CSV table of C-alpha atoms in Angstrom, one decimal:
chain,number,residue,atom,x,y,z
A,1,UNK,CA,16.5,-1.7,17.0
A,2,UNK,CA,15.6,-1.8,13.2
A,3,UNK,CA,16.3,1.4,11.5
A,4,UNK,CA,17.4,2.6,8.4
A,5,UNK,CA,19.7,5.9,7.7
A,6,UNK,CA,19.9,8.1,5.0
A,7,UNK,CA,23.0,10.2,5.6
A,8,UNK,CA,22.0,12.8,2.9
A,9,UNK,CA,19.1,15.0,3.4
A,10,UNK,CA,19.9,17.1,-0.2
A,11,UNK,CA,22.1,16.1,-2.8
A,12,UNK,CA,22.7,18.7,-5.8
A,13,UNK,CA,24.1,16.9,-9.0
A,14,UNK,CA,24.8,18.2,-12.5
A,15,UNK,CA,22.7,16.5,-15.4
A,16,UNK,CA,24.4,13.9,-16.9
A,17,UNK,CA,27.1,13.2,-13.6
A,18,UNK,CA,27.2,10.5,-11.7
A,19,UNK,CA,24.8,9.8,-8.8
A,20,UNK,CA,25.2,7.5,-5.7
A,21,UNK,CA,22.6,7.9,-2.6
A,22,UNK,CA,23.6,6.2,0.2
A,23,UNK,CA,21.5,4.0,2.6
A,24,UNK,CA,22.3,2.1,5.7
A,25,UNK,CA,20.1,-0.1,7.6
A,26,UNK,CA,19.9,-2.2,11.0
A,27,UNK,CA,17.6,-5.5,11.0
A,28,UNK,CA,17.8,-8.3,12.6
A,29,UNK,CA,16.8,-10.8,10.2
A,30,UNK,CA,17.2,-11.1,6.6
A,31,UNK,CA,16.2,-8.1,4.9
A,32,UNK,CA,14.0,-7.3,2.0
A,33,UNK,CA,15.2,-3.7,0.5
A,34,UNK,CA,13.9,-1.2,-1.5
A,35,UNK,CA,14.3,2.0,-3.2
A,36,UNK,CA,11.1,4.5,-4.1
A,37,UNK,CA,10.9,7.4,-6.0
A,38,UNK,CA,8.7,10.5,-5.1
A,39,UNK,CA,8.0,12.8,-7.2
A,40,UNK,CA,6.4,16.0,-6.0
A,41,UNK,CA,2.6,15.6,-5.0
A,42,UNK,CA,3.1,12.1,-6.3
A,43,UNK,CA,2.5,8.8,-4.5
A,44,UNK,CA,5.5,6.2,-4.1
A,45,UNK,CA,7.1,4.4,-7.3
A,46,UNK,CA,9.3,1.0,-6.9
A,47,UNK,CA,12.6,1.8,-8.5
A,48,UNK,CA,14.5,-1.6,-7.4
A,49,UNK,CA,14.1,-4.5,-4.7
A,50,UNK,CA,16.7,-6.8,-3.5
A,51,UNK,CA,15.3,-10.4,-2.1
A,52,UNK,CA,18.2,-12.6,-2.5
A,53,UNK,CA,20.8,-13.8,-5.0
A,54,UNK,CA,22.9,-11.6,-7.0
A,55,UNK,CA,23.8,-8.4,-4.9
A,56,UNK,CA,23.8,-5.8,-7.7
A,57,UNK,CA,20.0,-5.2,-8.9
A,58,UNK,CA,19.2,-3.5,-11.7
A,59,UNK,CA,16.3,-1.4,-11.6
A,60,UNK,CA,13.8,1.0,-13.8
A,61,UNK,CA,14.6,4.3,-15.2
A,62,UNK,CA,18.5,3.4,-15.3
A,63,UNK,CA,19.0,2.7,-11.6
A,64,UNK,CA,21.1,0.2,-10.0
A,65,UNK,CA,21.7,-0.6,-6.0
A,66,UNK,CA,24.5,-3.0,-4.6
A,67,UNK,CA,23.5,-4.8,-1.4
A,68,UNK,CA,26.9,-5.0,0.8
A,69,UNK,CA,25.9,-7.2,4.0
A,70,UNK,CA,29.0,-6.6,5.8
A,71,UNK,CA,28.6,-2.9,5.6
A,72,UNK,CA,24.7,-2.7,5.9
A,73,UNK,CA,24.1,-0.9,3.2
A,74,UNK,CA,22.4,-0.6,0.1
A,75,UNK,CA,23.3,2.1,-2.2
A,76,UNK,CA,21.5,3.5,-5.1
A,77,UNK,CA,23.4,4.7,-8.1
A,78,UNK,CA,22.9,6.0,-11.6
A,79,UNK,CA,25.5,6.8,-14.3
A,80,UNK,CA,24.0,9.8,-15.9
A,81,UNK,CA,21.4,11.6,-14.2
A,82,UNK,CA,19.0,13.6,-16.0
A,83,UNK,CA,16.5,16.4,-15.3
A,84,UNK,CA,13.6,14.3,-14.6
A,85,UNK,CA,15.3,12.1,-12.0
A,86,UNK,CA,14.8,15.5,-9.5
A,87,UNK,CA,12.6,13.6,-6.8
A,88,UNK,CA,13.0,12.2,-3.5
A,89,UNK,CA,14.4,8.9,-2.9
A,90,UNK,CA,13.2,6.8,0.1
A,91,UNK,CA,15.3,3.6,1.1
A,92,UNK,CA,13.0,0.7,3.0
A,93,UNK,CA,14.0,-2.1,4.2
A,94,UNK,CA,11.2,-5.0,5.5
A,95,UNK,CA,10.1,-8.7,6.1
A,96,UNK,CA,7.1,-10.5,6.5
A,97,UNK,CA,6.5,-9.3,9.7
A,98,UNK,CA,3.9,-7.0,10.8
A,99,UNK,CA,1.9,-7.1,7.9
A,100,UNK,CA,5.1,-6.5,5.9
A,101,UNK,CA,5.9,-3.7,7.4
A,102,UNK,CA,8.4,-1.4,6.1
A,103,UNK,CA,10.7,1.0,7.4
A,104,UNK,CA,11.5,3.7,5.5
A,105,UNK,CA,14.8,6.2,5.8
A,106,UNK,CA,14.2,10.0,6.1
A,107,UNK,CA,14.7,10.4,2.4
A,108,UNK,CA,17.1,12.4,0.3
A,109,UNK,CA,16.0,15.2,-1.9
A,110,UNK,CA,17.7,15.3,-5.4
A,111,UNK,CA,18.2,18.4,-7.1
A,112,UNK,CA,19.4,18.4,-10.9
A,113,UNK,CA,21.6,20.9,-12.2
A,114,UNK,CA,21.2,21.9,-16.0
B,1,UNK,CA,-6.2,-2.1,-13.9
B,2,UNK,CA,-6.4,0.6,-10.8
B,3,UNK,CA,-3.9,-0.2,-8.2
B,4,UNK,CA,-4.3,1.3,-4.7
B,5,UNK,CA,-6.9,4.3,-5.0
B,6,UNK,CA,-7.1,6.6,-1.8
B,7,UNK,CA,-10.0,9.4,-1.3
B,8,UNK,CA,-10.0,11.8,-0.9
B,9,UNK,CA,-6.8,13.6,-2.2
B,10,UNK,CA,-6.6,16.6,-0.1
B,11,UNK,CA,-9.0,17.2,3.0
B,12,UNK,CA,-8.9,20.0,5.5
B,13,UNK,CA,-10.2,19.7,9.0
B,14,UNK,CA,-11.0,21.5,11.9
B,15,UNK,CA,-9.5,20.2,15.1
B,16,UNK,CA,-11.9,18.0,16.7
B,17,UNK,CA,-13.6,17.0,13.5
B,18,UNK,CA,-13.9,13.2,12.7
B,19,UNK,CA,-13.1,11.8,9.3
B,20,UNK,CA,-12.5,8.7,7.6
B,21,UNK,CA,-9.6,7.9,4.4
B,22,UNK,CA,-10.7,5.7,2.3
B,23,UNK,CA,-8.1,3.2,0.8
B,24,UNK,CA,-9.0,0.5,-1.8
B,25,UNK,CA,-7.3,-2.2,-3.6
B,26,UNK,CA,-7.9,-4.4,-6.6
B,27,UNK,CA,-5.4,-6.9,-6.9
B,28,UNK,CA,-6.3,-9.1,-4.1
B,29,UNK,CA,-3.8,-8.6,-1.9
B,30,UNK,CA,-3.8,-9.9,1.9
B,31,UNK,CA,-1.7,-7.1,3.5
B,32,UNK,CA,-2.6,-3.7,3.6
B,33,UNK,CA,-0.8,-0.6,5.7
B,34,UNK,CA,-1.4,3.0,6.2
B,35,UNK,CA,1.6,5.1,7.0
B,36,UNK,CA,2.0,8.7,7.5
B,37,UNK,CA,4.4,10.8,5.6
B,38,UNK,CA,6.2,13.8,7.5
B,39,UNK,CA,9.0,16.0,6.6
B,40,UNK,CA,12.4,14.6,7.7
B,41,UNK,CA,11.0,11.3,8.9
B,42,UNK,CA,10.1,9.3,6.1
B,43,UNK,CA,7.0,7.1,6.0
B,44,UNK,CA,5.9,5.7,9.6
B,45,UNK,CA,3.5,2.6,10.0
B,46,UNK,CA,0.3,3.9,11.7
B,47,UNK,CA,-2.1,0.3,11.5
B,48,UNK,CA,-2.0,-2.6,9.2
B,49,UNK,CA,-3.9,-5.4,8.4
B,50,UNK,CA,-3.1,-9.0,7.5
B,51,UNK,CA,-6.4,-9.9,6.2
B,52,UNK,CA,-10.2,-9.3,6.0
B,53,UNK,CA,-11.1,-9.0,10.3
B,54,UNK,CA,-7.6,-8.8,11.3
B,55,UNK,CA,-5.7,-5.5,12.0
B,56,UNK,CA,-3.0,-4.3,14.3
B,57,UNK,CA,-1.4,-1.4,15.3
B,58,UNK,CA,1.8,0.0,13.8
B,59,UNK,CA,4.4,2.6,15.4
B,60,UNK,CA,2.3,5.6,15.3
B,61,UNK,CA,-1.4,4.5,16.1
B,62,UNK,CA,-2.9,6.9,18.2
B,63,UNK,CA,-5.7,9.1,17.3
B,64,UNK,CA,-6.5,6.2,14.6
B,65,UNK,CA,-8.6,3.6,14.1
B,66,UNK,CA,-9.1,1.0,11.4
B,67,UNK,CA,-11.3,-2.0,10.2
B,68,UNK,CA,-11.1,-4.7,7.6
B,69,UNK,CA,-14.4,-5.8,6.5
B,70,UNK,CA,-13.3,-6.8,3.1
B,71,UNK,CA,-10.2,-7.9,1.4
B,72,UNK,CA,-10.4,-4.8,-0.9
B,73,UNK,CA,-11.2,-1.9,1.7
B,74,UNK,CA,-9.1,-0.4,4.6
B,75,UNK,CA,-10.3,2.6,5.8
B,76,UNK,CA,-8.4,5.0,8.0
B,77,UNK,CA,-10.5,7.0,10.7
B,78,UNK,CA,-9.5,10.4,12.6
B,79,UNK,CA,-11.5,10.2,15.8
B,80,UNK,CA,-11.0,13.6,16.9
B,81,UNK,CA,-8.6,15.4,14.3
B,82,UNK,CA,-5.5,17.3,16.2
B,83,UNK,CA,-3.1,19.8,14.3
B,84,UNK,CA,-0.2,16.7,15.1
B,85,UNK,CA,-2.1,14.5,12.3
B,86,UNK,CA,-1.3,17.2,9.8
B,87,UNK,CA,0.5,15.0,7.2
B,88,UNK,CA,0.5,13.0,4.2
B,89,UNK,CA,-1.4,9.4,4.5
B,90,UNK,CA,-0.4,6.6,1.9
B,91,UNK,CA,-1.9,3.5,1.7
B,92,UNK,CA,-0.1,0.5,0.8
B,93,UNK,CA,-1.1,-3.3,-0.3
B,94,UNK,CA,1.1,-6.2,-0.6
B,95,UNK,CA,0.4,-10.0,-1.4
B,96,UNK,CA,0.5,-12.0,1.2
B,97,UNK,CA,3.4,-14.4,2.4
B,98,UNK,CA,2.0,-16.7,0.0
B,99,UNK,CA,4.0,-14.5,-2.9
B,100,UNK,CA,7.8,-14.5,-2.8
B,101,UNK,CA,10.0,-11.4,-4.4
B,102,UNK,CA,6.9,-9.0,-3.9
B,103,UNK,CA,6.8,-5.3,-3.2
B,104,UNK,CA,4.3,-3.1,-1.5
B,105,UNK,CA,1.9,-0.7,-4.1
B,106,UNK,CA,1.3,2.7,-2.8
B,107,UNK,CA,-1.8,5.0,-3.5
B,108,UNK,CA,-1.2,8.7,-4.4
B,109,UNK,CA,-1.8,9.8,-1.0
B,110,UNK,CA,-3.9,12.0,0.8
B,111,UNK,CA,-2.7,15.5,2.1
B,112,UNK,CA,-4.8,16.2,5.4
B,113,UNK,CA,-4.5,19.7,7.0
B,114,UNK,CA,-6.0,20.3,10.4
B,115,UNK,CA,-6.5,23.7,11.4
């Protein structure tokens, strides 16, 4: 079955600390992987994506993610968190079937302490 | 460049009422989809379309209808609203298979409450 698991529902980090959000997926074909961010009351903004090639991908706002096929993981990282990073983060996997259907994880809510 | 536009942003319905959520994109994308977002469940696919005149069901289609008469528009119809349809609805569009390394673009969402 195709699925995405984000094990951490809620994470709190101090401003300036490093961040890692976990994402594990199950997908039968070559996965296309995405991280989206959602600020309260807003839509989804793409942080970064992985289609092929270099397994370490850089995104916007200083985020990066590493694709590890052997672990079926695509963890999101940021070396120094800013208060404005407080939001909900969604990992998603998809391909070209079913109209480019995306399968989303449950989301991880990030709180940032001053 | 408007991207994906959803209307309305907020809506309150009474049980049994019907309504249509509008979605329009100006990027000439072939693929369009509707998702609903519920707490702790991420986003789940309701219906999708791979081009004008072609639609299909996602994983939670019951109680919803869609049509795709033009490339730009993909309305979602609630036939007889139920409290279980209280949710935030997102429309997304994506280039078709002719475009490599492409991602989905999302609208700002419609927050629907059914009382």
